[in-house]
């Protein structure tokens, strides 16, 4: 069975826009690079041609990756909204054992970016917090060890 990619509608639109750019503008740019490199003559020792062909391979790889995500995408916006429980697309405020509060957004794996406090529901933190509601404590079993946190609030804001 094919893997499902849980993404927001905003991420879906971004991927569709990127795919359109790659299939039109970027593909023409790379074709022009290859044509120019071919005009330099002998292809066996032509570094410009090799570089252009590598770019083309990366382009086709990224196109295939985006098409795979789009064909197996599951939109996640409304999950757990009525229950007040943590789910995909939620913004949560949690408190650690020292009383420090941190705000995270729970996303699908395609959107996760810990530097922007966007954590995947598939991460140790995500698996521990999904389904919890405000006031509940949960334990994260991370590779560096376990720790306990408390859910302060759950919202649907982006």
Coordinates of C-alpha atoms in Angstrom, one line a residue:
X1 CA 0.0 0.0 0.0
X2 CA 1.3 3.5 -0.9
X3 CA 2.3 5.8 1.9
X4 CA -0.1 8.6 2.7
X5 CA 1.2 12.1 3.1
X6 CA -0.7 14.2 5.6
X7 CA -0.5 17.8 4.6
X8 CA -2.5 21.0 5.0
X9 CA -4.4 22.6 2.1
X10 CA -1.8 25.5 2.2
X11 CA 1.1 23.0 1.7
X12 CA -0.9 21.3 -1.1
X13 CA -1.2 24.6 -2.9
X14 CA 2.5 25.3 -2.4
X15 CA 3.4 21.9 -3.9
X16 CA 1.1 22.4 -6.9
X17 CA 2.6 25.8 -7.5
X18 CA 6.2 24.4 -7.3
X19 CA 5.3 21.5 -9.6
X20 CA 3.9 23.9 -12.2
X21 CA 7.1 26.0 -12.0
X22 CA 9.4 23.0 -12.3
X23 CA 7.4 21.5 -15.3
X24 CA 7.3 24.8 -17.2
X25 CA 9.9 27.5 -16.4
X26 CA 12.7 25.4 -14.8
X27 CA 12.4 22.6 -17.4
X28 CA 12.9 25.2 -20.2
X29 CA 15.8 26.8 -18.4
X30 CA 17.6 23.4 -18.1
X31 CA 16.8 22.5 -21.7
X32 CA 18.5 25.7 -22.8
X33 CA 21.5 25.0 -20.6
X34 CA 21.9 21.5 -22.2
X35 CA 21.5 23.0 -25.7
X36 CA 24.2 25.6 -25.0
X37 CA 26.5 23.1 -23.5
X38 CA 26.1 20.8 -26.6
X39 CA 27.2 23.7 -28.8
X40 CA 30.6 23.6 -27.1
X41 CA 31.5 20.4 -29.0
X42 CA 32.9 17.2 -27.6
X43 CA 30.5 16.0 -24.9
X44 CA 32.9 13.5 -23.3
X45 CA 35.0 16.3 -21.7
X46 CA 32.3 18.9 -21.4
X47 CA 31.7 19.9 -17.7
X48 CA 28.9 22.3 -18.6
X49 CA 27.0 19.5 -20.3
X50 CA 27.6 17.2 -17.3
X51 CA 26.4 19.9 -14.9
X52 CA 23.3 20.6 -17.0
X53 CA 22.4 16.9 -17.2
X54 CA 22.8 16.6 -13.4
X55 CA 20.5 19.5 -13.0
X56 CA 18.0 17.8 -15.3
X57 CA 18.2 14.6 -13.2
X58 CA 17.6 16.6 -10.0
X59 CA 14.7 18.4 -11.6
X60 CA 13.0 15.1 -12.7
X61 CA 13.7 13.6 -9.3
X62 CA 11.9 16.5 -7.6
X63 CA 9.0 16.4 -10.0
X64 CA 8.5 12.7 -9.3
X65 CA 8.7 13.3 -5.6
X66 CA 6.1 16.1 -5.7
X67 CA 3.8 14.1 -8.0
X68 CA 4.1 11.1 -5.5
X69 CA 3.2 13.4 -2.6
X70 CA 0.3 15.0 -4.5
X71 CA -1.1 11.6 -5.6
X72 CA -1.1 10.3 -2.0
X73 CA -1.9 13.5 -0.1
X74 CA -4.5 13.5 2.7
X75 CA -5.7 17.0 3.7
X76 CA -5.7 17.3 7.5
X77 CA -7.3 20.6 8.4
X78 CA -10.3 19.6 10.4
X79 CA -8.9 16.7 12.4
X80 CA -10.0 16.7 16.1
X81 CA -11.3 20.3 15.8
X82 CA -14.6 19.7 17.6
X83 CA -13.1 17.7 20.5
X84 CA -10.4 20.2 21.6
X85 CA -7.9 17.5 21.3
X86 CA -4.4 17.8 19.7
X87 CA -4.4 16.6 16.1
X88 CA -2.8 17.5 12.8
X89 CA -3.0 21.2 12.1
X90 CA -3.3 22.2 15.7
X91 CA -1.2 24.8 17.5
X92 CA -0.4 23.7 21.0
X93 CA 1.2 25.5 24.0
X94 CA 3.0 23.0 26.3
X95 CA 4.9 23.5 29.5
X96 CA 8.0 21.6 30.5
X97 CA 9.0 20.4 34.0
X98 CA 10.8 23.7 34.7
X99 CA 7.6 25.7 33.8
X100 CA 8.9 27.0 30.5
X101 CA 6.1 27.3 27.9
X102 CA 6.7 26.6 24.2
X103 CA 4.3 26.8 21.3
X104 CA 4.4 24.1 18.5
X105 CA 2.3 23.4 15.5
X106 CA 1.6 19.7 14.8
X107 CA 2.0 18.9 11.1
X108 CA 2.4 16.0 8.7
X109 CA 5.9 14.8 7.9
X110 CA 6.0 16.8 4.7
X111 CA 5.6 20.1 6.6
X112 CA 7.7 19.4 9.7
X113 CA 10.4 21.9 10.5
X114 CA 11.7 21.9 14.1
X115 CA 13.5 25.2 13.5
X116 CA 10.0 26.8 13.0
X117 CA 8.5 24.8 15.8
X118 CA 6.5 22.7 13.4
X119 CA 6.7 19.1 14.5
X120 CA 5.4 16.0 12.7
X121 CA 2.7 13.8 14.2
X122 CA 5.2 11.0 13.4
X123 CA 7.9 12.3 15.7
X124 CA 8.3 11.1 19.3
X125 CA 6.8 14.4 20.5
X126 CA 3.9 14.2 18.0
X127 CA 3.1 10.6 18.8
X128 CA 3.0 11.5 22.5
X129 CA 0.8 14.6 22.2
X130 CA -1.8 13.7 19.6
X131 CA -5.1 13.0 21.2
X132 CA -4.3 15.0 24.4
X133 CA -6.3 18.0 25.5
X134 CA -5.6 21.1 27.6
X135 CA -4.6 20.2 31.2
X136 CA -3.3 16.7 30.3
X137 CA 0.3 15.6 30.9
X138 CA 2.2 13.3 28.5
X139 CA 5.5 11.6 28.3
X140 CA 7.7 11.9 25.3
X141 CA 10.0 8.8 24.6
X142 CA 12.8 10.5 22.7
X143 CA 16.1 9.0 21.6
X144 CA 17.9 11.2 24.2
X145 CA 15.5 10.0 27.0
X146 CA 12.0 10.4 28.3
X147 CA 10.5 13.6 29.6
X148 CA 7.1 14.8 30.7
X149 CA 5.2 17.9 29.5
X150 CA 1.8 19.4 30.1
X151 CA -0.7 20.7 27.4
X152 CA -1.6 24.3 28.3
X153 CA -3.8 25.0 25.3
X154 CA -4.9 23.6 21.9
X155 CA -6.0 25.8 19.1
X156 CA -6.6 25.8 15.3
X157 CA -4.6 29.0 14.6
X158 CA -1.8 28.9 12.0

